[in-house]
């Protein structure tokens, strides 16, 4: 793709986001779109969001678990940027009917960094040393692509299908919990709908953060102290709508809950 096409696609996505409508998959319209093109499209979309007043506060890793990869038929991880407009706290209602188009919730572990991580060469030990705390998290992903009909280039271009997220209020030292074996239970409207473990995300959420630091390092982009890093879902995606209530509980870490409006 040429630069003009990349800018046009990024602008299309930003307009679809603000107008809450979907687009035909880019992979149907541009035979030559590469993953690198898609990341440039994503950056254009994020630049438009920042120009409109949003502030980047972190990054997310997507499509890390086999459950999510199989649901979306996308078989490698991706990453996107988090902004302050996406963030909610425990106890806040999340107005998905005002902001999202086709939302799906997933339980994750969020990392808050106290030191920069700059790849390549970042190890799991580096990740743990740079992490201030981990928290339970719900990420509510969304897609500006019709019917979630995505290939890897489509979701990458769409800022890794970022929607909104909510962090629990229990912060734990990551060295005090086994992040690979900790269990997750997700409830929706009072019923358990899925379970998972840390190992579901590339073997460990720590592996995911190291992967992200090393992948971004190839582009000269650091993970910065103070940033929120969403490490990827440990359970299948769950469609949600206004009126639903969800809770995620993670062994050794705590829980987070959210009511959707």
Coordinates of N, CA, C and O in Angstrom, one line a residue, residues 57-177:
X57 N -2.0 6.1 27.3 CA -1.6 5.7 28.7 C -1.1 4.3 28.8 O -0.7 3.9 29.9
X58 N -1.0 3.6 27.7 CA -0.5 2.3 27.8 C -0.6 1.5 26.4 O -0.9 2.1 25.4
X59 N -0.4 0.2 26.5 CA -0.5 -0.6 25.3 C -1.2 -1.9 25.7 O -1.2 -2.3 26.8
X60 N -1.6 -2.6 24.7 CA -2.3 -3.9 24.9 C -1.8 -4.9 23.9 O -1.4 -4.6 22.8
X61 N -1.8 -6.2 24.4 CA -1.5 -7.3 23.5 C -2.8 -8.0 23.2 O -3.6 -8.3 24.2
X62 N -3.0 -8.4 22.0 CA -4.2 -9.0 21.6 C -4.0 -10.4 21.0 O -2.9 -10.7 20.6
X63 N -5.0 -11.2 21.0 CA -5.0 -12.5 20.3 C -3.9 -13.4 20.8 O -3.1 -14.0 20.1
X64 N -3.8 -13.5 22.2 CA -2.7 -14.3 22.7 C -3.1 -15.7 23.1 O -2.3 -16.6 23.1
X65 N -4.4 -16.0 23.4 CA -4.8 -17.3 23.8 C -5.3 -18.1 22.6 O -5.9 -17.5 21.6
X66 N -5.2 -19.4 22.7 CA -5.7 -20.3 21.6 C -7.2 -20.1 21.5 O -7.8 -20.2 20.4
X67 N -7.9 -19.9 22.6 CA -9.4 -19.8 22.6 C -9.8 -18.6 21.7 O -10.7 -18.7 20.9
X68 N -9.1 -17.4 21.9 CA -9.4 -16.2 21.2 C -8.9 -16.4 19.7 O -9.6 -16.0 18.8
X69 N -7.8 -17.0 19.5 CA -7.3 -17.2 18.2 C -8.2 -18.0 17.3 O -8.5 -17.7 16.2
X70 N -8.8 -19.0 17.9 CA -9.7 -19.9 17.2 C -11.0 -19.2 17.0 O -11.6 -19.4 15.9
X71 N -11.5 -18.4 17.9 CA -12.7 -17.7 17.7 C -12.7 -16.7 16.6 O -13.6 -16.5 15.8
X72 N -11.5 -16.0 16.4 CA -11.3 -15.0 15.4 C -10.6 -15.5 14.2 O -10.5 -14.7 13.2
X73 N -10.1 -16.7 14.2 CA -9.4 -17.3 13.1 C -8.2 -16.4 12.8 O -7.8 -16.1 11.6
X74 N -7.5 -15.9 13.9 CA -6.3 -15.1 13.8 C -5.3 -15.7 14.7 O -5.5 -15.9 15.8
X75 N -4.2 -16.2 14.1 CA -3.3 -17.1 14.8 C -1.9 -16.5 15.2 O -0.9 -17.2 15.1
X76 N -1.9 -15.2 15.5 CA -0.7 -14.7 16.0 C -1.1 -13.4 16.8 O -2.1 -12.8 16.6
X77 N -0.2 -13.1 17.8 CA -0.6 -11.9 18.6 C -0.5 -10.6 17.9 O 0.1 -10.5 16.8
X78 N -1.1 -9.5 18.4 CA -0.9 -8.2 17.9 C -0.9 -7.2 19.0 O -0.9 -7.6 20.2
X79 N -0.8 -5.9 18.7 CA -0.7 -5.0 19.8 C -1.4 -3.7 19.4 O -1.6 -3.4 18.2
X80 N -1.9 -2.9 20.4 CA -2.5 -1.7 20.1 C -2.2 -0.7 21.2 O -1.5 -1.0 22.2
X81 N -2.7 0.5 21.1 CA -2.4 1.6 22.0 C -3.7 1.9 22.9 O -4.8 1.9 22.3
X82 N -3.5 2.1 24.2 CA -4.6 2.4 25.1 C -4.6 4.0 25.3 O -3.5 4.6 25.5
X83 N -5.8 4.5 25.4 CA -5.9 6.0 25.7 C -6.7 6.2 27.0 O -7.4 5.3 27.4
X84 N -6.6 7.4 27.5 CA -7.3 7.7 28.8 C -8.8 7.6 28.6 O -9.6 7.2 29.5
X85 N -9.3 7.8 27.4 CA -10.8 7.7 27.1 C -11.3 6.2 27.2 O -12.5 6.0 27.4
X86 N -10.4 5.3 27.1 CA -10.8 3.8 27.2 C -10.9 3.3 28.6 O -11.4 2.2 28.9
X87 N -10.3 4.1 29.6 CA -10.0 3.5 30.9 C -11.2 3.8 31.9 O -11.7 4.9 32.0
X88 N -11.6 2.7 32.6 CA -12.6 2.8 33.7 C -12.0 2.2 34.9 O -11.1 1.4 34.8
X89 N -12.6 2.5 36.1 CA -12.1 2.0 37.4 C -13.2 1.1 38.0 O -14.4 1.3 37.7
X90 N -12.8 0.2 38.9 CA -13.7 -0.6 39.6 C -14.9 0.2 40.2 O -14.7 1.3 40.8
X91 N -16.1 -0.2 40.0 CA -17.3 0.5 40.5 C -17.9 1.4 39.5 O -19.1 1.8 39.7
X92 N -17.2 1.8 38.5 CA -17.8 2.6 37.4 C -18.7 1.8 36.5 O -18.3 0.7 36.2
X93 N -19.8 2.3 36.1 CA -20.5 1.7 35.0 C -19.8 2.0 33.6 O -19.2 3.0 33.5
X94 N -19.9 1.0 32.7 CA -19.2 1.2 31.4 C -20.3 1.4 30.3 O -21.0 0.5 30.0
X95 N -20.3 2.6 29.7 CA -21.4 2.9 28.8 C -21.1 2.3 27.4 O -20.9 3.1 26.4
X96 N -21.1 1.0 27.2 CA -20.8 0.4 25.9 C -21.8 0.8 24.9 O -21.5 0.9 23.7
X97 N -23.1 1.0 25.2 CA -24.1 1.4 24.2 C -23.9 2.7 23.6 O -24.4 3.1 22.6
X98 N -23.1 3.6 24.3 CA -22.8 4.9 23.8 C -21.5 4.9 23.0 O -21.3 5.8 22.1
X99 N -20.6 4.0 23.2 CA -19.2 4.1 22.7 C -18.8 3.0 21.7 O -18.0 3.2 20.8
X100 N -19.4 1.8 21.9 CA -19.0 0.6 21.1 C -20.0 0.1 20.2 O -21.2 0.5 20.2
X101 N -19.6 -0.8 19.3 CA -20.4 -1.2 18.2 C -20.8 -2.7 18.3 O -22.0 -3.0 18.3
X102 N -19.8 -3.5 18.5 CA -20.1 -5.0 18.6 C -19.1 -5.5 19.7 O -18.2 -6.2 19.4
X103 N -19.4 -5.2 21.0 CA -18.4 -5.4 22.1 C -18.4 -6.9 22.5 O -19.4 -7.6 22.5
X104 N -17.2 -7.3 22.9 CA -16.9 -8.6 23.5 C -16.0 -8.4 24.7 O -14.9 -7.7 24.6
X105 N -16.3 -9.0 25.9 CA -15.5 -8.8 27.1 C -14.5 -10.0 27.2 O -14.8 -11.2 26.9
X106 N -13.3 -9.7 27.8 CA -12.4 -10.8 28.1 C -11.6 -10.5 29.4 O -11.3 -9.3 29.7
X107 N -11.4 -11.5 30.2 CA -10.7 -11.3 31.4 C -9.2 -11.4 31.2 O -8.6 -12.3 30.4
X108 N -8.4 -10.5 31.8 CA -7.0 -10.4 31.6 C -6.3 -10.0 32.9 O -6.9 -9.7 33.9
X109 N -5.0 -10.0 32.8 CA -4.1 -9.5 33.9 C -3.4 -8.2 33.4 O -2.8 -8.3 32.3
X110 N -3.6 -7.1 34.1 CA -3.0 -5.8 33.7 C -1.7 -5.6 34.5 O -1.6 -5.9 35.7
X111 N -0.7 -5.1 33.8 CA 0.6 -4.8 34.4 C 0.7 -3.3 34.5 O 0.4 -2.6 33.5
X112 N 1.2 -2.7 35.6 CA 1.5 -1.3 35.7 C 3.0 -1.2 35.9 O 3.6 -1.8 36.8
X113 N 3.7 -0.5 34.9 CA 5.1 -0.5 34.9 C 5.7 0.6 35.8 O 5.1 1.7 35.9
X114 N 6.8 0.4 36.5 CA 7.5 1.4 37.2 C 8.9 1.8 36.6 O 9.5 2.8 37.0
X115 N 9.3 1.0 35.6 CA 10.5 1.3 34.8 C 10.2 1.1 33.3 O 9.3 0.3 33.0
X116 N 10.9 1.8 32.5 CA 10.8 1.6 31.0 C 11.3 0.2 30.7 O 12.2 -0.4 31.3
X117 N 10.7 -0.4 29.6 CA 11.1 -1.7 29.0 C 11.4 -1.4 27.6 O 10.5 -1.0 26.8
X118 N 12.6 -1.6 27.1 CA 13.0 -1.3 25.8 C 13.6 -2.5 25.1 O 14.7 -2.9 25.6
X119 N 13.0 -3.1 24.2 CA 13.5 -4.2 23.5 C 14.4 -3.8 22.3 O 14.6 -2.6 22.1
X120 N 15.1 -4.7 21.6 CA 15.0 -6.2 21.8 C 15.8 -6.6 23.0 O 16.5 -5.8 23.7
X121 N 15.7 -7.9 23.4 CA 16.5 -8.5 24.4 C 15.8 -8.5 25.8 O 16.5 -8.9 26.8
X122 N 14.6 -8.1 25.9 CA 13.9 -8.0 27.2 C 13.5 -9.5 27.6 O 12.9 -10.2 26.8
X123 N 13.9 -9.8 28.8 CA 13.6 -11.2 29.3 C 12.4 -11.1 30.3 O 12.0 -10.0 30.7
X124 N 11.9 -12.3 30.7 CA 10.8 -12.3 31.7 C 11.3 -11.7 33.0 O 10.5 -11.0 33.7
X125 N 12.6 -11.9 33.4 CA 13.1 -11.3 34.6 C 13.1 -9.8 34.5 O 12.8 -9.1 35.5
X126 N 13.4 -9.3 33.3 CA 13.3 -7.8 33.1 C 11.9 -7.3 33.3 O 11.7 -6.2 33.9
X127 N 10.9 -8.0 32.8 CA 9.5 -7.6 32.9 C 9.1 -7.6 34.4 O 8.5 -6.6 34.8
X128 N 9.4 -8.6 35.1 CA 9.1 -8.6 36.6 C 9.8 -7.5 37.3 O 9.1 -6.8 38.2
X129 N 11.0 -7.2 37.0 CA 11.7 -6.1 37.7 C 11.2 -4.7 37.3 O 11.3 -3.8 38.2
X130 N 10.6 -4.6 36.1 CA 10.1 -3.3 35.7 C 8.6 -3.1 36.1 O 8.1 -2.0 35.9
X131 N 7.9 -4.1 36.7 CA 6.5 -4.1 37.0 C 6.3 -3.6 38.4 O 6.8 -4.2 39.3
X132 N 5.5 -2.6 38.6 CA 5.1 -2.1 39.9 C 4.1 -3.1 40.5 O 4.2 -3.5 41.7
X133 N 3.0 -3.4 39.7 CA 2.0 -4.3 40.3 C 1.2 -4.9 39.1 O 1.3 -4.4 38.0
X134 N 0.4 -5.9 39.4 CA -0.5 -6.5 38.5 C -1.9 -6.4 39.1 O -2.1 -6.4 40.3
X135 N -2.9 -6.3 38.2 CA -4.3 -6.1 38.7 C -5.2 -6.9 37.8 O -4.9 -7.2 36.6
X136 N -6.4 -7.4 38.3 CA -7.4 -8.0 37.4 C -8.0 -7.0 36.5 O -8.1 -5.8 36.9
X137 N -8.4 -7.4 35.4 CA -8.9 -6.5 34.4 C -9.9 -7.1 33.5 O -9.9 -8.3 33.2
X138 N -10.9 -6.3 33.0 CA -11.7 -6.7 31.9 C -11.4 -5.8 30.8 O -11.4 -4.5 30.9
X139 N -11.0 -6.3 29.6 CA -10.9 -5.6 28.4 C -12.2 -5.9 27.6 O -12.6 -7.0 27.4
X140 N -12.8 -4.8 27.1 CA -14.0 -5.0 26.3 C -13.6 -4.5 24.9 O -13.5 -3.4 24.6
X141 N -13.3 -5.5 24.0 CA -12.8 -5.3 22.7 C -14.0 -4.9 21.8 O -15.1 -5.2 22.1
X142 N -13.7 -4.3 20.7 CA -14.7 -3.9 19.7 C -14.0 -3.9 18.4 O -12.8 -3.8 18.2
X143 N -14.8 -4.0 17.3 CA -14.3 -4.0 16.0 C -15.0 -3.1 15.1 O -16.3 -3.0 15.1
X144 N -14.3 -2.3 14.4 CA -14.9 -1.4 13.4 C -15.0 -2.1 12.0 O -15.4 -1.5 11.0
X145 N -14.7 -3.4 12.0 CA -14.9 -4.2 10.8 C -16.2 -5.1 10.9 O -16.5 -5.7 12.0
X146 N -16.9 -5.1 9.8 CA -18.2 -5.7 9.8 C -18.2 -7.2 10.4 O -17.4 -8.0 9.9
X147 N -19.1 -7.4 11.3 CA -19.3 -8.8 11.9 C -18.0 -9.5 12.4 O -17.9 -10.7 12.4
X148 N -17.0 -8.7 12.8 CA -15.8 -9.3 13.3 C -15.2 -10.2 12.2 O -14.5 -11.1 12.5
X149 N -15.4 -9.8 10.9 CA -14.9 -10.7 9.8 C -13.4 -10.2 9.5 O -13.1 -9.5 8.6
X150 N -12.5 -10.6 10.4 CA -11.2 -10.1 10.4 C -10.1 -11.1 10.1 O -10.2 -12.3 10.5
X151 N -9.1 -10.6 9.4 CA -7.8 -11.3 9.3 C -6.8 -10.5 10.1 O -7.2 -9.4 10.6
X152 N -5.6 -11.0 10.3 CA -4.7 -10.3 11.2 C -4.5 -8.9 10.8 O -4.4 -8.0 11.6
X153 N -4.4 -8.6 9.4 CA -4.2 -7.2 9.0 C -5.3 -6.3 9.4 O -5.1 -5.1 9.7
X154 N -6.6 -6.8 9.4 CA -7.7 -6.0 9.8 C -7.7 -5.6 11.2 O -8.0 -4.5 11.6
X155 N -7.4 -6.6 12.1 CA -7.4 -6.3 13.5 C -6.2 -5.4 13.9 O -6.4 -4.5 14.8
X156 N -5.1 -5.6 13.3 CA -3.9 -4.8 13.6 C -4.2 -3.3 13.1 O -4.0 -2.4 13.9
X157 N -4.8 -3.1 12.0 CA -5.1 -1.8 11.5 C -6.1 -1.1 12.4 O -6.0 0.1 12.6
X158 N -7.0 -1.9 13.0 CA -8.0 -1.4 13.9 C -7.6 -1.2 15.3 O -8.3 -1.5 16.3
X159 N -6.3 -0.9 15.5 CA -5.7 -0.7 16.8 C -5.9 -1.9 17.7 O -6.3 -1.8 18.9
X160 N -5.7 -3.1 17.1 CA -5.9 -4.4 17.9 C -7.3 -4.5 18.5 O -7.5 -5.1 19.5
X161 N -8.3 -4.0 17.7 CA -9.7 -4.1 18.2 C -9.9 -3.5 19.6 O -10.7 -4.0 20.4
X162 N -9.2 -2.4 19.9 CA -9.3 -1.8 21.2 C -10.7 -1.2 21.4 O -11.3 -0.6 20.4
X163 N -11.3 -1.4 22.6 CA -12.6 -0.8 22.9 C -12.4 0.0 24.2 O -11.9 1.2 24.2
X164 N -12.8 -0.6 25.3 CA -12.6 0.0 26.6 C -12.1 -1.0 27.6 O -12.0 -2.2 27.3
X165 N -11.6 -0.6 28.8 CA -11.2 -1.5 29.8 C -11.4 -1.0 31.2 O -11.6 0.2 31.4
X166 N -11.5 -1.9 32.1 CA -11.7 -1.6 33.5 C -10.7 -2.4 34.4 O -10.5 -3.5 34.2
X167 N -10.1 -1.6 35.3 CA -9.1 -2.3 36.2 C -9.7 -2.5 37.6 O -10.4 -1.6 38.1
X168 N -9.4 -3.6 38.2 CA -9.8 -3.8 39.6 C -9.0 -2.9 40.5 O -8.1 -2.2 40.1
X169 N -9.4 -2.9 41.8 CA -8.7 -2.0 42.7 C -7.8 -2.7 43.6 O -7.3 -2.2 44.7
X170 N -7.4 -4.0 43.3 CA -6.5 -4.7 44.1 C -5.2 -4.9 43.3 O -5.2 -5.5 42.3
X171 N -4.1 -4.3 43.8 CA -2.8 -4.3 43.1 C -1.9 -5.2 43.9 O -1.7 -5.1 45.1
X172 N -1.2 -6.2 43.2 CA -0.4 -7.2 43.8 C 1.0 -7.1 43.2 O 1.2 -6.9 42.0
X173 N 2.0 -7.4 44.0 CA 3.4 -7.5 43.5 C 3.5 -8.7 42.7 O 3.1 -9.8 43.1
X174 N 3.9 -8.6 41.4 CA 3.9 -9.8 40.5 C 4.8 -10.9 41.0 O 4.7 -12.0 40.5
X175 N 5.8 -10.6 41.8 CA 6.7 -11.6 42.3 C 6.1 -12.5 43.4 O 6.7 -13.4 43.8
X176 N 4.9 -12.1 43.9 CA 4.2 -12.8 44.9 C 3.1 -13.7 44.4 O 2.3 -14.3 45.2
X177 N 3.0 -13.9 43.1 CA 2.0 -14.8 42.6 C 2.6 -15.5 41.4 O 3.4 -14.9 40.6

